[in-house]
Coordinates of C-alpha atoms and ligand atoms in Angstrom, one line a residue:
M497 CA -43.1 31.2 -51.0
K498 CA -39.6 30.1 -52.2
T499 CA -37.7 28.2 -49.5
L500 CA -34.3 27.0 -48.1
V501 CA -33.5 24.4 -46.0
I502 CA -30.3 24.4 -44.2
G503 CA -28.7 20.8 -43.3
T504 CA -28.2 17.5 -44.7
G505 CA -30.2 15.1 -42.4
G506 CA -33.2 13.0 -41.7
R507 CA -34.8 16.0 -40.0
E508 CA -34.2 18.4 -42.7
H509 CA -35.5 15.7 -45.4
A510 CA -38.8 15.3 -43.6
L511 CA -39.1 19.4 -43.2
A512 CA -38.0 19.9 -47.0
L513 CA -40.5 17.2 -48.0
A514 CA -43.4 18.8 -45.9
L515 CA -42.6 22.1 -47.5
S516 CA -42.8 20.4 -51.1
R517 CA -46.4 19.3 -50.5
D518 CA -47.0 22.5 -49.0
P519 CA -49.6 24.5 -51.4
H520 CA -47.9 27.9 -50.4
V521 CA -44.5 26.9 -51.3
S522 CA -43.5 27.1 -55.0
E523 CA -39.9 26.0 -54.6
V524 CA -37.6 23.9 -52.3
H525 CA -33.9 24.6 -52.4
A526 CA -31.4 22.8 -49.6
A527 CA -27.9 23.1 -48.9
P528 CA -26.3 20.8 -48.9
G529 CA -29.2 18.3 -48.6
N530 CA -29.0 14.8 -49.4
P531 CA -30.0 12.4 -52.2
G532 CA -33.4 12.2 -50.6
I533 CA -34.1 15.8 -50.7
A534 CA -32.8 15.8 -54.3
A535 CA -35.8 13.7 -55.6
F536 CA -37.9 17.0 -55.0
A537 CA -35.8 20.1 -54.7
T538 CA -32.6 21.9 -55.9
L539 CA -29.5 21.0 -53.8
H540 CA -26.5 23.7 -53.4
P541 CA -23.0 22.9 -52.3
V542 CA -22.8 25.4 -49.6
D543 CA -21.2 24.6 -46.2
P544 CA -24.3 24.9 -43.8
M545 CA -21.9 26.3 -41.3
D546 CA -20.8 29.4 -43.2
G547 CA -23.4 31.7 -42.3
A548 CA -22.1 34.6 -45.0
A549 CA -22.1 31.7 -47.9
V550 CA -25.8 30.3 -46.6
A551 CA -27.0 34.6 -46.7
A552 CA -25.6 34.9 -50.0
L553 CA -27.3 31.8 -51.5
A554 CA -30.5 32.7 -50.0
T555 CA -30.0 36.2 -51.4
E556 CA -29.3 34.9 -54.6
L557 CA -32.1 32.3 -54.7
G558 CA -34.8 35.2 -53.7
A559 CA -35.5 32.7 -50.7
E560 CA -38.2 34.1 -48.8
L561 CA -37.9 31.7 -46.0
V562 CA -34.8 29.8 -44.8
V563 CA -35.1 27.0 -42.2
V564 CA -31.9 25.9 -40.2
G565 CA -32.2 22.3 -39.4
P566 CA -29.4 21.4 -37.2
E567 CA -27.9 22.9 -34.0
A568 CA -24.2 23.3 -35.0
P569 CA -25.2 26.2 -37.4
L570 CA -27.8 27.8 -35.1
V571 CA -25.2 27.8 -32.3
A572 CA -22.7 29.4 -35.1
G573 CA -24.9 32.1 -35.7
V574 CA -25.8 31.1 -39.2
A575 CA -29.6 32.3 -38.5
D576 CA -28.4 35.8 -37.6
A577 CA -26.4 35.9 -40.8
V578 CA -29.6 35.3 -42.8
R579 CA -31.5 37.8 -41.0
E580 CA -28.9 40.3 -41.3
A581 CA -29.2 39.8 -45.3
G582 CA -32.8 40.8 -44.6
I583 CA -34.4 37.2 -45.2
A584 CA -36.8 35.5 -43.0
C585 CA -35.2 32.8 -41.3
F586 CA -36.5 30.0 -39.0
G587 CA -34.2 29.2 -36.3
P588 CA -32.7 30.9 -33.0
S589 CA -30.1 33.4 -32.7
K590 CA -26.9 32.3 -31.5
E591 CA -27.4 33.6 -28.2
A592 CA -30.5 32.1 -27.9
A593 CA -29.5 28.5 -29.3
Q594 CA -27.2 28.7 -26.0
L595 CA -30.6 27.0 -24.8
E596 CA -29.2 23.6 -26.4
G597 CA -25.5 24.7 -26.9
S598 CA -24.8 24.9 -23.0
K599 CA -26.6 22.6 -20.5
A600 CA -25.4 25.1 -17.9
F601 CA -27.0 27.9 -19.6
A602 CA -30.2 26.1 -19.9
K603 CA -30.2 25.0 -16.3
D604 CA -29.7 28.8 -15.4
V605 CA -32.6 29.9 -17.6
M606 CA -34.7 26.9 -16.1
A607 CA -33.9 28.0 -12.6
A608 CA -34.9 31.8 -13.3
A609 CA -38.1 30.5 -15.2
G610 CA -39.2 28.3 -12.3
V611 CA -39.1 25.4 -14.7
P612 CA -39.0 22.0 -13.0
T613 CA -36.1 20.0 -14.2
A614 CA -33.4 18.0 -12.5
M615 CA -31.4 18.9 -9.4
A616 CA -27.8 19.7 -10.8
H617 CA -24.4 20.9 -10.2
V618 CA -22.0 22.4 -12.8
C619 CA -18.3 20.9 -11.9
T620 CA -14.9 21.8 -13.4
T621 CA -12.5 19.9 -11.2
R622 CA -12.3 16.5 -10.1
E623 CA -13.4 17.2 -6.5
Q624 CA -16.5 18.7 -7.3
V625 CA -17.2 15.8 -9.5
E626 CA -17.1 13.3 -6.9
A627 CA -19.0 15.3 -4.5
A628 CA -21.7 15.6 -7.0
L629 CA -21.8 12.0 -7.6
D630 CA -22.0 10.9 -4.2
A631 CA -24.4 13.5 -3.3
F632 CA -27.0 12.2 -6.1
G633 CA -25.8 8.4 -5.9
A634 CA -26.5 6.0 -8.9
P635 CA -27.5 5.8 -11.4
Y636 CA -25.2 8.8 -12.2
V637 CA -26.3 11.1 -14.7
V638 CA -22.8 13.0 -16.3
K639 CA -23.7 15.4 -19.3
D640 CA -21.0 17.2 -21.2
D641 CA -21.7 21.1 -20.9
G642 CA -21.3 21.8 -24.9
L643 CA -22.8 20.2 -28.2
A644 CA -21.9 16.5 -28.6
A645 CA -24.4 15.3 -31.2
G646 CA -26.0 13.1 -28.7
K647 CA -23.0 11.6 -27.4
G648 CA -22.2 13.8 -24.5
V649 CA -24.5 11.8 -21.9
V650 CA -23.8 8.8 -20.1
V651 CA -26.3 7.3 -17.5
T652 CA -24.9 4.5 -15.7
D653 CA -24.4 2.6 -12.4
D654 CA -20.8 2.5 -12.5
R655 CA -19.3 5.4 -10.5
Q656 CA -15.9 4.9 -12.1
A657 CA -17.6 5.0 -15.8
A658 CA -19.3 8.1 -14.7
L659 CA -16.0 9.6 -13.1
D660 CA -14.1 8.7 -16.6
H661 CA -16.8 10.6 -18.5
A662 CA -16.8 13.5 -16.4
L663 CA -13.1 13.7 -16.2
A664 CA -12.9 13.7 -20.1
C665 CA -15.0 16.7 -20.5
E666 CA -14.0 20.1 -19.8
R667 CA -17.0 21.1 -17.9
V668 CA -20.1 18.9 -16.8
V669 CA -23.6 19.1 -15.5
I670 CA -23.9 16.2 -13.1
E671 CA -27.7 15.4 -12.0
E672 CA -30.1 13.8 -10.5
F673 CA -31.7 10.6 -12.1
L674 CA -35.0 11.2 -13.5
D675 CA -37.2 8.1 -13.7
G676 CA -40.3 7.7 -16.0
P677 CA -41.5 8.0 -19.4
E678 CA -39.8 10.5 -21.7
V679 CA -41.7 12.6 -23.9
S680 CA -40.4 14.9 -26.8
L681 CA -42.7 18.1 -27.0
F682 CA -41.7 20.8 -29.6
A683 CA -43.3 24.3 -29.7
I684 CA -42.7 26.9 -32.4
T685 CA -42.4 30.5 -31.2
D686 CA -41.5 33.8 -32.5
G687 CA -40.7 34.7 -29.1
E688 CA -43.8 35.5 -27.8
T689 CA -46.6 33.4 -29.4
V690 CA -46.0 29.7 -28.4
L691 CA -47.7 26.8 -30.6
P692 CA -47.2 23.3 -29.3
L693 CA -46.6 20.4 -31.4
Q694 CA -48.3 17.1 -30.7
P695 CA -46.3 14.9 -28.3
A696 CA -43.7 12.5 -29.8
Q697 CA -41.6 9.6 -28.0
D698 CA -38.1 8.7 -29.7
F699 CA -36.2 5.9 -28.6
K700 CA -32.6 6.8 -27.6
R701 CA -30.9 3.5 -26.9
A702 CA -29.6 1.3 -29.5
L703 CA -30.9 -1.8 -29.2
D704 CA -34.6 -3.4 -28.2
D705 CA -36.1 -3.2 -24.9
D706 CA -33.6 0.2 -24.3
A707 CA -30.7 -1.8 -24.1
G708 CA -27.2 -0.8 -25.4
P709 CA -25.8 3.0 -25.9
N710 CA -27.3 6.1 -26.4
T711 CA -27.8 7.1 -30.0
G712 CA -29.1 10.4 -31.9
G713 CA -32.6 8.3 -31.7
M714 CA -33.5 5.1 -33.3
G715 CA -37.1 5.8 -33.6
A716 CA -40.4 7.5 -33.1
Y717 CA -44.0 7.7 -33.2
T718 CA -47.0 10.4 -32.6
P719 CA -49.3 10.8 -31.1
L720 CA -49.0 9.2 -27.5
P721 CA -52.3 7.3 -26.7
W722 CA -50.7 6.7 -22.9
A723 CA -50.2 10.4 -22.2
P724 CA -52.3 12.4 -20.1
D725 CA -54.9 14.6 -21.5
D726 CA -53.4 17.6 -20.2
L727 CA -50.0 17.0 -20.6
V728 CA -49.4 19.9 -23.6
E729 CA -51.4 22.4 -21.8
D730 CA -49.6 21.7 -18.6
V731 CA -46.0 21.3 -20.4
C732 CA -46.7 24.6 -22.0
R733 CA -48.1 26.6 -19.0
R734 CA -45.0 25.1 -16.9
V735 CA -42.1 24.9 -19.0
L736 CA -42.8 26.6 -22.7
V737 CA -44.3 29.8 -22.2
P738 CA -42.1 30.6 -18.9
T739 CA -39.0 29.6 -20.8
V740 CA -39.8 31.7 -23.7
K741 CA -40.5 34.7 -21.7
E742 CA -37.4 34.3 -19.9
M743 CA -35.1 34.4 -22.9
T744 CA -37.4 37.7 -24.2
R745 CA -36.5 39.1 -20.6
R746 CA -33.0 38.7 -20.9
G747 CA -33.0 40.4 -24.2
T748 CA -32.4 37.2 -26.2
P749 CA -35.8 36.3 -27.3
F750 CA -36.0 32.7 -28.9
Q751 CA -37.4 32.2 -32.3
G752 CA -37.7 28.7 -33.8
L753 CA -38.4 25.6 -32.4
L754 CA -37.9 24.9 -28.8
Y755 CA -37.8 21.1 -28.2
A756 CA -38.6 19.9 -24.6
G757 CA -37.3 16.7 -23.6
L758 CA -39.4 15.6 -20.8
A759 CA -39.5 12.8 -18.2
L760 CA -42.9 12.1 -16.9
T761 CA -41.5 11.4 -13.0
S762 CA -43.6 9.8 -10.1
R763 CA -43.0 13.4 -8.8
G764 CA -44.3 15.2 -12.0
T765 CA -43.0 16.3 -15.4
R766 CA -39.4 17.3 -15.3
V767 CA -37.4 18.9 -18.3
V768 CA -34.3 16.3 -19.1
E769 CA -33.2 18.8 -21.9
F770 CA -33.9 21.8 -24.2
N771 CA -33.0 21.8 -27.9
A772 CA -33.0 24.7 -30.2
R773 CA -34.2 23.0 -33.3
F774 CA -36.6 20.2 -34.5
G775 CA -35.7 16.5 -33.0
D776 CA -34.5 13.8 -35.1
P777 CA -36.2 11.2 -35.7
E778 CA -39.4 12.8 -34.1
T779 CA -39.7 15.3 -36.8
Q780 CA -40.2 12.6 -39.2
A781 CA -43.0 11.1 -37.5
L782 CA -44.6 14.6 -36.9
M783 CA -44.5 15.7 -40.4
A784 CA -46.2 12.5 -41.7
L785 CA -49.3 13.7 -39.9
L786 CA -49.1 17.6 -40.0
Q787 CA -52.2 19.1 -41.7
T788 CA -51.3 22.7 -41.3
P789 CA -49.0 24.1 -44.1
L790 CA -45.5 24.2 -42.7
S791 CA -44.7 27.1 -44.1
T792 CA -47.4 29.1 -42.6
L793 CA -46.0 28.1 -39.1
L794 CA -42.6 28.8 -40.1
H795 CA -42.8 31.9 -41.8
G796 CA -45.1 32.9 -38.9
A797 CA -42.4 32.2 -36.3
A798 CA -39.6 33.9 -38.5
T799 CA -41.4 37.2 -38.8
G800 CA -43.2 37.8 -36.0
E801 CA -46.4 37.0 -36.8
L802 CA -47.2 33.8 -35.3
G803 CA -50.1 35.2 -33.2
R804 CA -52.2 35.3 -36.5
V805 CA -51.6 31.6 -37.2
G806 CA -54.0 29.2 -35.2
L807 CA -52.6 26.1 -33.4
P808 CA -51.7 23.4 -35.6
Q809 CA -53.7 20.5 -37.0
W810 CA -53.3 17.0 -37.4
R811 CA -54.4 14.5 -39.4
T812 CA -56.1 11.7 -37.4
G813 CA -54.2 8.5 -36.9
S814 CA -50.4 7.5 -35.9
A815 CA -47.2 8.1 -37.4
V816 CA -44.2 5.8 -36.9
T817 CA -40.6 6.2 -37.8
V818 CA -38.0 3.5 -37.6
V819 CA -34.2 4.0 -38.0
V820 CA -32.0 2.1 -39.8
A821 CA -28.6 2.5 -38.7
S822 CA -25.2 1.2 -40.4
E823 CA -23.2 -1.4 -39.0
G824 CA -21.2 -0.6 -36.2
Y825 CA -23.5 2.4 -35.2
P826 CA -23.1 4.2 -32.7
Q827 CA -19.4 3.2 -31.7
S828 CA -17.7 3.3 -35.1
P829 CA -20.7 3.3 -38.2
R830 CA -19.2 1.7 -41.2
T831 CA -19.7 3.6 -44.5
G832 CA -20.1 3.3 -48.0
D833 CA -22.2 0.3 -48.5
V834 CA -24.7 0.0 -51.2
I835 CA -28.1 0.6 -50.1
E836 CA -31.0 -1.1 -52.0
G837 CA -34.8 -1.6 -52.1
V838 CA -35.5 2.0 -51.3
D839 CA -38.0 2.5 -54.2
A840 CA -39.6 -0.4 -53.5
A841 CA -40.0 0.8 -49.7
N842 CA -41.2 4.1 -51.2
A843 CA -44.2 2.5 -53.2
L844 CA -45.5 0.7 -50.2
E845 CA -48.8 2.7 -48.8
G846 CA -48.3 5.3 -46.2
V847 CA -44.7 5.1 -46.4
D848 CA -41.8 7.8 -47.1
V849 CA -38.2 6.8 -46.9
I850 CA -36.2 9.6 -45.2
H851 CA -32.7 9.8 -45.9
A852 CA -30.5 10.7 -43.0
G853 CA -27.0 9.6 -43.7
T854 CA -26.6 8.5 -47.7
A855 CA -24.5 9.5 -50.3
L856 CA -23.9 8.6 -54.1
D857 CA -20.7 7.1 -55.1
A858 CA -18.7 7.6 -58.1
E859 CA -20.8 5.0 -59.9
G860 CA -23.6 6.8 -58.8
R861 CA -24.9 4.4 -56.5
L862 CA -27.0 5.0 -53.3
V863 CA -24.3 4.2 -50.5
T864 CA -24.4 4.7 -46.7
A865 CA -22.8 7.9 -45.2
G866 CA -23.2 8.3 -41.6
G867 CA -24.6 6.5 -38.8
R868 CA -28.0 6.7 -39.1
V869 CA -28.8 5.5 -42.6
L870 CA -32.8 6.1 -43.2
A871 CA -35.8 6.7 -41.3
V872 CA -38.4 4.9 -42.7
T873 CA -41.5 6.6 -41.7
A874 CA -45.1 5.6 -42.2
S875 CA -48.9 6.7 -41.4
G876 CA -51.6 4.8 -40.6
D877 CA -55.1 4.8 -38.8
D878 CA -53.4 3.6 -35.7
L879 CA -50.3 2.8 -34.2
V880 CA -50.8 -1.1 -35.1
Q881 CA -51.2 0.0 -39.0
A882 CA -48.2 2.6 -38.8
R883 CA -45.9 0.1 -37.4
E884 CA -47.0 -2.5 -39.6
R885 CA -46.4 -0.2 -42.7
A886 CA -43.0 1.3 -41.2
Y887 CA -41.3 -2.5 -40.8
A888 CA -42.7 -3.6 -44.2
G889 CA -40.9 -0.7 -45.5
V890 CA -37.7 -1.7 -43.3
D891 CA -38.2 -5.2 -44.7
A892 CA -38.2 -3.7 -48.2
L893 CA -34.7 -2.4 -47.9
S894 CA -31.1 -4.1 -47.7
I895 CA -28.0 -2.7 -46.6
R896 CA -24.9 -5.0 -45.7
G897 CA -24.7 -5.2 -41.9
A898 CA -27.5 -2.5 -40.9
H899 CA -29.3 -2.7 -38.1
H900 CA -32.8 -1.3 -36.6
R901 CA -34.9 -1.7 -33.4
G902 CA -37.8 -4.2 -33.7
D903 CA -39.6 -2.5 -30.9
I904 CA -40.4 1.2 -32.0
A905 CA -43.5 1.9 -30.7
L906 CA -44.7 -1.5 -30.1
K907 CA -45.5 -1.0 -26.3
A908 CA -47.6 2.0 -26.9
S909 CA -49.3 -0.1 -30.0
Q910 CA -50.5 -2.5 -27.5
G911 CA -52.5 -0.3 -25.5
Ligands
LIG2344 P1 -29.9 14.4 -23.2 O1 -28.9 15.0 -24.3 O2 -29.8 15.7 -21.9 O3 -31.3 14.6 -23.6 O4 -29.6 13.4 -22.6 C1 -29.7 12.2 -23.4 C2 -30.8 10.7 -22.8 O5 -30.0 10.8 -21.4 C3 -31.9 11.4 -22.5 O6 -32.9 11.3 -23.6 C4 -32.5 10.3 -21.4 O7 -32.5 9.2 -22.1 C5 -31.0 10.2 -20.7 N1 -31.0 11.2 -19.4 C6 -30.2 12.6 -19.4 N2 -30.8 13.0 -18.4 C7 -31.3 12.3 -17.7 C8 -31.7 12.2 -16.2 N3 -31.3 13.4 -15.8 N4 -32.0 11.1 -15.6 C9 -32.3 10.1 -16.4 N5 -32.1 10.1 -17.8 C10 -31.4 10.9 -18.2
LIG2345 N1 -34.5 12.7 -30.8 C1 -33.2 13.6 -30.1 C2 -32.9 14.7 -30.6 O1 -33.3 15.3 -31.6 O2 -31.9 15.4 -30.1

């Protein structure tokens, strides 16, 4: 099967790498891709936001499966353009991607489907904002309604900071604070069949011990040794299946990856957010353990044939991803710093260095080109070994001013 992956980040590198190791896949192409993906795939300088250009590229290549990685092109309707060209495309329609594109829309779907989530108010005026903040009390949770690349959410005890963020947004969702550990549970769906992946956890805050500002994600691991045995079944029954059914009932079936961000609170599991695509960096860890050929799952979803594909199978053991971020991330990441040690890290047992924000400079040197630079991913017999390997990979790298968290999967590995 000829495949084309749309996007440029770590998630796309991890998906493309899994496809390149898939026995059913003959070619991997990426647009625009990144220098990491270039090691095993053909890159095409096509704008991932331009549906017509992506569809034309897919047609020219004779692609049999297109995978749209990031949310922005999905919300812009790039998957629709590819499907209109008659090519199987993994990723929801523009309308279905509103599950991620609008927090207010997601709340509406959850209410209709009876999916447990935080109580919330959608506000457009200062009066509404103040009333909602005072109704819920601290800690305050204020979310920009639209896509904000992981920067739209403020969780704070400071009422003024909560108010300032709300007033800076056109439309906000203000909601009750959910306590308890967070879990990312992904499902692949064709709009009817729902196949859950193994649960993962990511680390949203910039610094160790969950201090510092929210980021796109500083690391991840899978599986979760501490998770309740019935977690996946419970979330399928109460969250994933009702949501997929509700989307179909509305005439906007969801096909692609439904990402449930969950909080396991003292009062039960609640949805924190939905995303309409693979999570980053959880996908890096998940792909390290996925045994079922990825193309079988994605093509099954894209063609409405997922009912014939069994539950995804996983290698035993654990996987850990540690994100190496550039100086200044997330506030003001610096770019253009030379990256050294990638080959040495890749040579370590069980380690894959996934590129997230890298580029080649005029002299052909690998340099930083974004906030999250690399996602060092390792598998091992257990979390202890996977952590050791991932951090050995991180230690082999050298990037001026870069930083990473030292506690990814630490607590979970201590059992
Ligand atoms: P979101 O973009 O909605 O996933 O929010 C980003 C992060 O903010 C989440 O991963 C949580 O860590 C935190 N967060 C969001 N909503 C809540 C909530 N209702 N209660 C507590 N923390 C939250
Ligand atoms: N891991 C967080 C996200 O992908 O949104």
